[in-house]
Amino acid sequence: MAQRGINKVILVGNLGANPEIRHMPSGDAVANLRIATSESWRDRATGETRERTEWHNVAIFGKVAEVAKQYLRKGSKVYIEGRLRTRKFQGKDGQDRYTTEVVVDISGTMQMLDGSGDGQAGAGGRQSTQAGRSHGGGAPAPSNHPTPSGADYDDDIPF
Amino acid sequence: MAQRGINKVILVGNLGANPEIRHMPSGDAVANLRIATSESWRDRATGETRERTEWHNVAIFGKVAEVAKQYLRKGSKVYIEGRLRTRKFQGKDGQDRYTTEVVVDISGTMQMLDGSGDGQAGAGGRQSTQAGRSHGGGAPAPSNHPTPSGADYDDDIPF
Amino acid sequence: MAQRGINKVILVGNLGANPEIRHMPSGDAVANLRIATSESWRDRATGETRERTEWHNVAIFGKVAEVAKQYLRKGSKVYIEGRLRTRKFQGKDGQDRYTTEVVVDISGTMQMLDGSGDGQAGAGGRQSTQAGRSHGGGAPAPSNHPTPSGADYDDDIPF
Amino acid sequence: MAQRGINKVILVGNLGANPEIRHMPSGDAVANLRIATSESWRDRATGETRERTEWHNVAIFGKVAEVAKQYLRKGSKVYIEGRLRTRKFQGKDGQDRYTTEVVVDISGTMQMLDGSGDGQAGAGGRQSTQAGRSHGGGAPAPSNHPTPSGADYDDDIPF
DNA sequence: TTTT
DNA sequence: TTTT
């Protein structure tokens, strides 16, 4: 995959409902999330505090969709990294409509920021998970770079 | 302004057309941009290279809108940092429609990545500009932190 | 403040220790955090799961430093948005040393992702807070844009 | 690769020198870049405009290192997405030192934002390139999701 | 020194 | 409708 340009979305928010799971013809899961972010500010005129919530449609593909299905619930807090995609669809009146989603696939990331959801989920987990960037058999692990010759890229030891 | 959650979009792309400038009742400019990002990949089945372009609607407010008006042109490459906002509007048939934009205001950023546009702009500039985060009279400059007492936050000298 | 280029760091991690608070000559607080992020992968050679933790030095200025002081504790999970800064300092041997920090000031953001810390903090809060981008008296609230003339920027109603 | 936490750096800046290429024992290239970002502000006290440049050490691994080697030159403008890593090394006096770099590997991205460099490079290219996230043989292309059954994930057509 |  |  090559890109010309950058198309990146980062969200931290809470699910407004349980994930909706659908399936591709291949059997792969697609998880659709509704994620809320909000901001509040003091109204200049009235002095009142106002708040606005933005709702984001997120579509998750691949293995991460399974994770979302298992562990995310209404109320769960998540970190999402994906890209914007606008899809065209047919309205009931036959007219074209457009909808914009945040797509999370192999090039994106999802991370649970709590272990709860609404707590009612028997499956509910305290597991932290990440979507994309898994490494297949032969691929080098990102943080396991061998040492360049004559150099100081030996084992990385932080502070 | 306080946030609950994070709602962030980062785009690097090219303008598909000159900015459209509108004005608020206050006289402040609003600049609307169409920005393209694209990705290409090799089709697994056919082996052909395929490409998809995503078009983003960006609405810029405040002083940055003036900069966009002056310096951006069809073809200009820009870095955009903003947030997602979905607005409701009335379709011609009286039905509700929704559209999602990337909003750039004081909390966002715009930066020109070339000095051209289409080059024909007399005003056209090689000027790099940033949208938000300007500092008013009394506000401390981000990189001008005074020294904490007994400490080493003196003048910052990079490598 | 104008920028040429982008210098942005985004961290989500946990504090390895309580924040260290220092004070500027002005009396303003500076909060220093140690934040851990980690990654794990399967070693190609041995098949074992390995893990590496990265520790980040974060320096928070301004009002957010006060929030960090009050609400963050060892173990707290936070979202940080800041910029890289490398400072020079004198080693004990009189030699120059350099250290790189993530600086969070008015142009950055901090958000607590849990309400705890170690729980022992009487002050401990469930409060979600954000560092920068506060609006002074006359500044327009980001999400409160007035309506452009002849246009559809009325009140924003999400899905 | 699994993550706990997020460790992300985004830079847009210019190279202060040609890339330095080194080689791993495997023969793979590692490209080291010095990238400048800068900010300017008006000094509150003196009213003068001040500027500060931050220099970032970037280490690029994998195929992207080859691209950097071929196409980047002193002065080139690039977009970098990577992660922070602090390495320990031995000072000449035998003491431990630490240095922090931005690492770009398969999980990161590099994109050239101009086609120049200093122009002197015979190899110099107008080619836009991206580092990570390449897809191996069997991996699904990010934007080529098949249609979920009974659903509307057909071919994506933007505005 | 965190977290799971 | 951009760009390479």
XYZ file of C-alpha atoms (C1' of nucleotides) in Angstrom:
644
model
C 0.000 0.000 0.000
C 1.372 3.376 -0.921
C -0.011 6.679 0.163
C 0.137 10.092 -1.294
C -0.831 12.302 1.549
C -1.801 11.560 5.116
C -5.303 10.690 6.238
C -5.353 10.084 9.947
C -7.937 10.227 12.697
C -7.268 9.824 16.402
C -10.163 9.414 18.797
C -10.397 8.806 22.507
C -13.976 8.387 23.624
C -16.681 6.164 24.993
C -19.036 3.824 23.212
C -22.628 4.941 23.107
C -23.817 1.385 22.547
C -22.521 -2.146 22.250
C -20.587 -2.789 19.036
C -22.661 -3.951 16.093
C -21.095 -6.920 14.393
C -21.665 -7.800 10.778
C -19.944 -10.294 8.598
C -18.253 -10.179 5.253
C -18.882 -12.888 2.673
C -15.522 -14.296 3.733
C -16.858 -14.662 7.238
C -14.623 -11.945 8.607
C -16.213 -9.710 11.175
C -16.796 -5.992 10.800
C -17.475 -4.077 14.005
C -19.320 -0.791 13.919
C -18.925 1.517 16.881
C -20.536 4.754 17.935
C -18.002 6.774 19.862
C -18.666 10.000 21.709
C -16.253 12.820 22.262
C -17.361 16.038 23.862
C -16.240 19.509 24.635
C -17.585 22.158 26.925
C -17.027 25.881 27.014
C -18.368 28.964 28.693
C -20.744 30.903 26.501
C -19.478 34.423 26.053
C -22.898 35.993 25.992
C -24.762 34.183 28.730
C -21.859 33.045 30.857
C -23.366 29.585 30.949
C -21.404 26.425 30.461
C -22.362 24.682 27.287
C -21.495 21.248 26.060
C -21.486 19.546 22.710
C -21.041 15.869 22.020
C -19.756 14.619 18.732
C -20.692 11.112 17.661
C -18.298 9.216 15.443
C -19.045 6.208 13.283
C -16.174 3.783 13.384
C -15.863 0.682 11.200
C -13.323 -1.886 12.305
C -12.027 -4.658 10.044
C -9.863 -7.690 10.499
C -8.744 -9.252 13.736
C -9.412 -6.123 15.701
C -13.076 -6.427 14.872
C -13.113 -9.681 16.827
C -11.482 -7.991 19.754
C -14.012 -5.185 19.660
C -16.793 -7.733 19.559
C -15.484 -9.597 22.554
C -14.354 -6.834 24.842
C -16.028 -3.560 24.034
C -19.391 -2.650 25.493
C -21.549 0.393 25.848
C -19.584 2.818 27.978
C -16.168 1.376 27.164
C -13.431 3.905 26.690
C -11.214 3.343 23.645
C -8.329 4.816 21.722
C -8.878 4.633 17.971
C -6.497 5.413 15.164
C -7.846 5.171 11.659
C -8.593 7.084 8.506
C -11.532 8.959 7.083
C -13.632 7.344 4.403
C -16.752 8.729 2.821
C -19.084 6.191 1.289
C -21.909 6.758 -1.095
C -25.148 4.914 -0.598
C -28.672 4.953 -1.926
C -31.317 6.786 0.023
C -34.807 5.294 0.161
C -35.835 7.847 -2.396
C -33.186 6.605 -4.790
C -31.021 9.658 -4.257
C -27.331 9.494 -3.501
C -26.332 9.972 0.092
C -22.904 10.119 1.680
C -21.683 9.042 5.036
C -18.289 9.501 6.599
C -16.714 6.891 8.831
C -13.464 6.324 10.620
C -12.013 3.104 9.231
C -9.712 0.979 11.357
C -7.905 -1.811 9.563
C -4.400 -3.240 9.485
C -3.004 0.259 9.154
C -4.876 1.535 12.206
C -5.040 0.818 15.891
C -7.563 0.203 18.616
C -6.778 0.106 22.277
C -9.071 -0.437 25.199
C -8.576 2.122 27.928
C -10.558 0.380 30.618
C -11.483 -3.185 31.300
C -15.140 -2.725 31.787
C -17.799 -1.756 29.319
C -21.027 -1.911 31.297
C -19.700 -4.703 33.431
C -22.576 -6.970 32.548
C -20.587 -8.722 29.895
C -19.586 -12.188 31.025
C -17.003 -12.092 28.311
C -15.984 -8.639 29.452
C -12.271 -8.364 29.755
C -9.588 -6.389 31.364
C -7.513 -7.072 28.365
C -5.685 -4.358 26.522
C -5.596 -4.963 22.850
C -4.269 -3.465 19.702
C -5.630 -3.773 16.239
C -3.225 -3.514 13.432
C 0.416 -3.902 12.748
C 0.610 -7.495 13.788
C 3.664 -9.218 12.540
C 3.570 -12.342 10.475
C 6.094 -15.113 10.759
C 9.034 -13.603 8.974
C 8.491 -9.949 9.678
C 10.905 -8.250 12.037
C 9.521 -7.053 15.319
C 9.540 -3.260 15.441
C 11.548 -3.003 18.569
C 13.900 -5.831 17.983
C 16.284 -4.273 15.519
C 19.591 -6.077 15.213
C 22.778 -4.166 15.682
C 24.126 -2.189 12.736
C 27.698 -3.088 12.075
C 30.249 -1.082 13.987
C 27.485 0.570 15.829
C 25.608 1.172 18.953
C 22.209 -0.278 18.171
C 22.614 -2.952 20.747
C 19.917 -3.952 23.099
C 17.751 -1.030 24.014
C 17.765 -0.252 27.667
C 15.631 2.653 28.752
C 16.296 4.812 31.768
C -12.696 24.907 26.430
C -12.592 21.549 28.103
C -12.638 18.246 26.338
C -13.779 14.838 27.334
C -12.079 12.600 24.899
C -9.906 13.337 21.911
C -11.201 14.228 18.475
C -8.309 14.830 16.141
C -7.761 14.692 12.391
C -4.438 15.075 10.614
C -4.358 15.493 6.859
C -1.598 16.089 4.356
C -2.942 16.518 0.862
C -3.554 18.733 -2.125
C -6.382 21.115 -2.832
C -8.689 20.042 -5.610
C -9.864 23.605 -6.151
C -9.258 27.122 -4.924
C -10.564 27.769 -1.402
C -14.129 28.985 -1.187
C -14.448 31.938 1.112
C -17.640 32.837 2.920
C -18.248 35.345 5.639
C -19.824 35.211 9.024
C -22.236 37.908 10.143
C -19.314 39.304 12.116
C -17.365 39.653 8.897
C -14.924 36.919 9.798
C -13.906 34.695 6.944
C -14.619 30.992 6.707
C -12.542 29.073 4.179
C -13.800 25.807 2.754
C -11.258 23.477 1.219
C -11.453 20.231 -0.713
C -8.384 18.183 0.062
C -7.362 14.967 -1.625
C -5.444 12.117 -0.080
C -4.893 8.910 -1.962
C -3.614 5.410 -1.586
C -2.667 2.788 -4.090
C -2.232 -0.944 -3.739
C -1.757 -4.007 -5.851
C -4.944 -5.952 -6.386
C -4.522 -9.480 -5.122
C -6.680 -11.053 -7.779
C -5.714 -9.207 -10.919
C -2.250 -8.053 -9.944
C -3.110 -4.598 -11.180
C -2.288 -1.450 -9.313
C -5.390 0.266 -8.076
C -5.809 3.702 -6.604
C -8.413 5.399 -4.483
C -8.653 9.080 -3.710
C -10.423 10.354 -0.646
C -11.831 13.872 -0.706
C -12.058 15.783 2.557
C -14.185 18.793 3.329
C -12.287 21.196 5.545
C -13.787 24.306 7.146
C -11.304 26.842 8.472
C -12.247 29.604 10.894
C -10.497 32.601 12.312
C -7.280 34.160 11.203
C -6.164 31.017 9.434
C -9.098 31.363 7.079
C -7.554 34.617 5.854
C -4.252 32.892 5.310
C -5.923 30.113 3.369
C -7.719 32.705 1.264
C -4.522 34.525 0.445
C -2.047 31.745 -0.088
C -3.776 28.482 -0.927
C -4.749 27.610 -4.480
C -5.871 24.578 -6.416
C -3.020 22.104 -6.222
C -1.483 23.515 -3.030
C -0.161 20.981 -0.584
C -1.181 21.530 3.046
C -0.893 20.048 6.494
C -4.155 20.256 8.392
C -4.883 19.486 12.008
C -8.467 19.756 13.140
C -11.423 17.857 14.490
C -14.401 16.016 13.069
C -17.781 17.665 13.090
C -20.967 16.308 11.634
C -23.601 18.881 10.767
C -27.227 18.364 10.026
C -28.807 20.246 7.195
C -32.024 20.242 5.268
C -32.159 18.426 1.945
C -34.204 19.972 -0.853
C -36.889 17.451 -0.067
C -37.096 18.671 3.502
C -35.392 15.584 4.858
C -32.483 15.710 7.274
C -29.063 15.183 5.823
C -25.700 14.989 7.521
C -22.288 16.041 6.391
C -18.971 15.540 8.095
C -16.219 18.117 7.938
C -12.796 18.643 9.381
C -12.953 21.858 11.387
C -9.832 23.952 11.884
C -10.106 26.740 14.428
C -7.961 28.128 17.200
C -7.388 24.622 18.501
C -6.164 23.355 15.127
C -3.378 24.080 12.709
C -2.815 24.679 9.037
C 0.552 24.779 7.385
C 1.422 25.305 3.768
C 3.851 22.711 2.483
C 4.786 24.440 -0.709
C 4.946 28.051 -1.692
C 2.955 27.857 -4.798
C -0.663 27.036 -5.299
C -1.038 27.508 -9.026
C 1.667 30.130 -9.040
C -0.597 32.603 -10.745
C -1.546 34.242 -7.485
C 0.094 37.632 -7.277
C -0.387 37.353 -3.577
C 0.988 33.851 -3.741
C 3.529 33.283 -1.090
C 6.366 31.152 -0.021
C 5.153 31.878 3.422
C 4.683 29.153 5.963
C 1.762 29.802 8.198
C 0.052 28.298 11.144
C -3.511 28.619 12.141
C -4.255 28.348 15.788
C -2.504 28.740 19.054
C -1.622 32.337 18.639
C -0.753 34.028 21.828
C -2.540 37.070 23.121
C -0.806 39.830 24.963
C -0.361 38.273 28.332
C -0.037 34.655 27.401
C 3.338 33.005 27.790
C 5.056 31.874 24.628
C 5.170 28.071 24.502
C 8.879 27.806 24.129
C 9.875 30.627 26.350
C 9.459 29.038 29.723
C 11.307 30.820 32.485
C 13.628 28.862 34.678
C 12.133 26.888 37.564
C 13.807 27.801 40.779
C 16.906 25.834 41.594
C 16.622 24.137 38.287
C 17.883 23.532 34.870
C 15.190 24.958 32.677
C 17.455 27.604 31.384
C 17.734 28.543 27.807
C 17.088 25.642 25.549
C 19.933 24.816 23.290
C 19.457 21.938 20.908
C 22.225 19.721 19.627
C 3.437 31.674 17.946
C 4.207 30.563 14.445
C 5.593 27.218 13.459
C 7.642 26.043 10.569
C 7.120 22.354 10.565
C 5.228 20.075 12.914
C 6.616 18.716 16.165
C 4.024 16.545 17.830
C 4.056 13.716 20.339
C 1.070 11.660 21.412
C 1.362 9.338 24.359
C -1.070 7.108 26.176
C 0.521 5.439 29.142
C 0.776 5.033 32.880
C 2.734 6.984 35.430
C 5.617 5.139 37.008
C 5.619 7.455 39.994
C 3.757 10.385 41.454
C 4.288 13.638 39.558
C 7.200 15.732 40.714
C 6.238 19.327 41.168
C 8.676 22.187 40.916
C 8.088 25.882 40.753
C 9.149 28.644 38.449
C 10.381 31.964 39.844
C 6.921 33.273 38.987
C 5.415 30.668 41.260
C 3.897 28.703 38.415
C 4.051 24.968 38.792
C 5.937 22.621 36.526
C 4.961 18.969 36.716
C 7.386 16.271 35.668
C 5.974 12.882 34.808
C 7.481 9.518 33.985
C 5.156 7.725 31.606
C 5.481 4.145 30.458
C 4.397 2.711 27.146
C 5.204 -0.838 26.215
C 5.100 -3.283 23.407
C 5.419 -7.017 23.235
C 6.213 -9.332 20.371
C 7.103 -12.904 19.699
C 10.792 -13.439 19.188
C 11.446 -14.995 15.804
C 14.333 -17.096 16.954
C 13.203 -18.409 20.290
C 9.453 -18.171 19.878
C 9.270 -16.493 23.253
C 7.176 -13.456 23.972
C 9.319 -10.475 24.721
C 8.380 -7.112 26.107
C 9.982 -3.714 26.100
C 8.899 -0.703 28.094
C 9.713 2.786 27.015
C 9.874 5.493 29.652
C 9.055 9.056 28.666
C 9.951 12.247 30.495
C 7.099 14.709 30.310
C 7.266 18.317 31.506
C 3.952 20.059 31.971
C 3.604 23.841 32.265
C 0.803 26.193 33.082
C -2.567 25.376 34.508
C -2.333 21.774 33.465
C 0.602 21.325 35.765
C -1.722 22.101 38.654
C -4.186 19.536 37.429
C -1.458 16.946 37.114
C -0.346 17.756 40.632
C -3.804 17.330 42.063
C -5.109 14.348 40.208
C -2.343 12.217 38.795
C -0.682 9.525 40.819
C 1.614 6.588 40.278
C -0.297 4.186 38.052
C -2.603 6.818 36.552
C -3.337 6.402 32.875
C -3.070 9.600 30.812
C -3.304 10.901 27.290
C -0.572 13.422 26.522
C -0.132 15.628 23.504
C 2.968 17.741 23.382
C 6.166 18.405 21.515
C 9.745 17.192 21.661
C 12.377 19.369 23.229
C 15.993 18.516 23.789
C 17.766 20.435 26.517
C 21.427 20.749 27.179
C 22.698 20.547 30.693
C 25.982 20.249 32.500
C 27.148 16.853 33.625
C 28.967 16.588 36.953
C 32.182 16.328 34.994
C 31.476 19.651 33.320
C 30.691 17.999 30.024
C 27.612 18.810 27.990
C 24.750 16.390 28.246
C 21.424 16.348 26.459
C 18.028 15.145 27.529
C 14.852 14.924 25.520
C 11.455 15.624 27.017
C 7.886 15.845 25.901
C 6.720 19.359 26.685
C 3.050 20.047 27.355
C 2.051 23.677 27.471
C -0.759 25.820 26.150
C -0.333 24.233 22.736
C -0.617 20.713 24.123
C -3.135 18.606 25.962
C -3.376 16.286 28.922
C -6.314 14.108 29.709
C -6.786 11.691 32.534
C -8.064 8.337 31.364
C -9.044 6.989 34.720
C -10.175 8.602 37.918
C -7.814 6.943 40.250
C -4.091 7.182 40.473
C -3.277 5.010 43.468
C -6.612 5.771 45.032
C -5.022 6.909 48.243
C -5.164 10.534 47.199
C -7.839 12.335 49.162
C -7.796 14.872 46.433
C -7.958 12.079 43.889
C -10.600 12.758 41.357
C -12.723 11.217 38.730
C -12.395 14.455 36.913
C -11.453 14.577 33.291
C -9.247 17.485 32.526
C -7.560 19.088 29.636
C -4.471 21.137 29.613
C -4.158 23.688 26.921
C -6.310 25.645 24.589
C -8.304 27.385 27.237
C -10.099 30.389 25.962
C -9.641 33.792 27.402
C -12.430 36.308 27.697
C -12.801 37.457 24.161
C -11.733 34.371 22.292
C -14.378 32.466 20.380
C -15.221 29.010 21.611
C -14.099 26.425 19.088
C -17.447 24.814 18.664
C -19.577 27.873 18.886
C -19.078 29.319 15.456
C -21.713 31.814 14.451
C -23.577 31.317 11.238
C -21.915 32.464 8.023
C -24.245 34.715 6.103
C -26.648 32.946 3.838
C -25.414 29.681 5.134
C -25.907 26.534 7.039
C -23.544 26.871 9.946
C -26.394 26.897 12.392
C -26.399 24.955 15.561
C -24.552 21.720 15.211
C -26.664 18.709 15.851
C -24.957 15.349 15.600
C -26.647 12.132 14.550
C 3.288 -6.876 18.051
C 0.993 -5.755 20.808
C 1.081 -2.411 22.498
C 0.015 -1.236 25.873
C -0.214 2.459 25.478
C 0.481 4.748 22.547
C 3.896 6.082 21.641
C 3.615 8.259 18.574
C 5.630 11.085 17.070
C 4.632 13.148 14.059
C 7.155 15.460 12.469
C 7.078 17.709 9.437
C 10.412 19.358 8.851
C 13.506 19.735 6.756
C 16.721 17.741 6.727
C 19.734 19.545 8.061
C 22.085 17.239 6.188
C 22.066 14.321 3.803
C 20.886 11.079 5.382
C 23.580 8.960 6.957
C 23.319 5.369 5.913
C 24.618 2.509 7.957
C 24.106 -1.193 7.583
C 22.939 -3.943 9.823
C 24.761 -7.263 9.912
C 21.943 -8.556 7.712
C 22.839 -5.935 5.152
C 19.652 -3.962 5.713
C 20.068 -0.241 5.630
C 19.455 2.102 8.522
C 19.033 5.759 7.646
C 19.722 8.438 10.201
C 18.190 11.847 9.630
C 18.512 15.192 11.347
C 15.220 17.013 10.983
C 14.545 20.587 11.984
C 11.276 22.042 13.166
C 11.060 25.587 14.373
C 8.775 28.040 16.052
C 8.865 31.765 16.404
C 7.102 34.096 18.798
C 7.133 37.667 19.892
C 9.010 38.220 23.118
C 6.729 39.787 25.700
C 9.425 41.868 27.284
C 11.381 43.181 24.357
C 8.754 42.938 21.646
C 11.274 41.245 19.425
C 10.566 38.222 17.341
C 12.479 35.212 18.534
C 12.933 31.855 16.951
C 13.929 28.450 18.185
C 14.823 25.440 16.118
C 14.454 21.935 17.414
C 16.623 19.208 15.918
C 15.300 15.670 15.854
C 17.273 12.460 15.425
C 15.337 10.030 13.296
C 16.356 6.409 12.672
C 14.662 4.677 9.776
C 14.655 0.907 9.302
C 13.552 -1.451 6.599
C 12.592 -0.599 3.071
C 11.945 3.004 3.924
C 15.574 3.420 4.805
C 16.411 2.652 1.181
C 13.939 5.237 0.014
C 15.394 7.807 2.366
C 18.851 6.985 1.065
C 17.824 7.418 -2.528
C 15.568 10.401 -2.416
C 16.184 12.524 0.651
C 18.842 15.192 0.699
C 19.838 18.127 2.863
C 16.935 20.538 2.729
C 14.296 17.942 1.829
C 10.957 18.382 3.525
C 9.479 15.208 5.005
C 6.544 13.903 6.985
C 7.623 11.388 9.603
C 5.510 9.177 11.809
C 7.316 7.052 14.313
C 7.819 6.367 17.992
C 10.166 7.552 20.702
C 13.014 5.353 21.798
C 15.689 6.176 24.304
C 18.913 4.221 23.990
C 21.712 3.871 26.443
C 25.254 4.066 25.248
C 28.708 4.310 26.700
C 30.357 7.702 26.936
C 34.078 7.960 26.275
C 34.557 8.166 29.999
C 32.772 4.864 30.477
C 29.724 6.512 31.930
C 26.187 5.749 30.768
C 24.623 8.191 28.385
C 21.160 8.282 26.906
C 19.917 9.499 23.594
C 16.373 9.765 22.342
C 15.450 9.099 18.736
C 12.343 8.900 16.637
C 12.221 5.382 15.214
C 10.463 4.726 11.925
C 9.934 1.089 11.043
C 7.137 -1.018 9.636
C 4.712 0.587 12.082
C 5.641 4.111 11.025
C 5.551 6.222 7.920
C 7.751 8.527 5.912
C 6.559 10.720 3.105
C 8.516 13.125 0.997
C 6.821 16.489 0.729
C 8.858 17.859 -2.099
C 10.767 16.311 -4.940
C 13.980 18.133 -4.418
C 16.426 18.008 -1.612
C 19.247 20.227 -2.705
C 18.745 19.252 -6.315
C 22.309 18.112 -6.706
C 21.330 14.513 -6.318
C 21.446 12.713 -9.619
C 19.341 10.105 -7.995
C 17.094 12.815 -6.624
C 13.494 12.034 -7.207
C 10.125 13.539 -7.435
C 8.809 10.344 -6.018
C 6.471 10.246 -3.100
C 7.050 7.289 -0.904
C 5.742 5.714 2.199
C 7.600 3.666 4.685
C 5.660 1.119 6.574
C 2.497 -0.813 6.303
C 3.357 -2.559 3.102
C 1.239 -5.562 2.418
C 2.675 -8.960 1.878
C 1.207 -11.457 -0.527
C -1.829 -12.614 1.348
C -2.620 -9.558 3.376
C -5.763 -7.629 2.504
C -5.294 -4.168 1.093
C -6.567 -1.576 3.555
C -9.012 0.021 1.229
C -10.167 -3.038 -0.581
C -12.629 -4.421 1.923
C -15.071 -6.895 0.452
C -18.755 -6.391 0.981
C -20.266 -7.510 4.273
C -23.211 -9.754 3.644
C -26.529 -7.984 3.270
C -24.715 -4.741 3.470
C -23.535 -1.612 1.885
C -19.799 -1.935 1.932
C -19.636 -2.067 -1.816
C -17.187 -0.121 -3.821
C -16.323 3.133 -2.180
C -17.102 6.139 -4.261
C -16.212 9.481 -2.785
C -17.946 12.737 -3.560
C 9.003 2.670 38.155
C 3.496 1.652 35.280
C -0.003 -1.560 33.320
C -2.129 -6.531 31.987
C -11.549 18.057 -8.327
C -5.651 17.351 -6.436
C -1.060 15.106 -6.639
C 2.952 11.631 -8.537
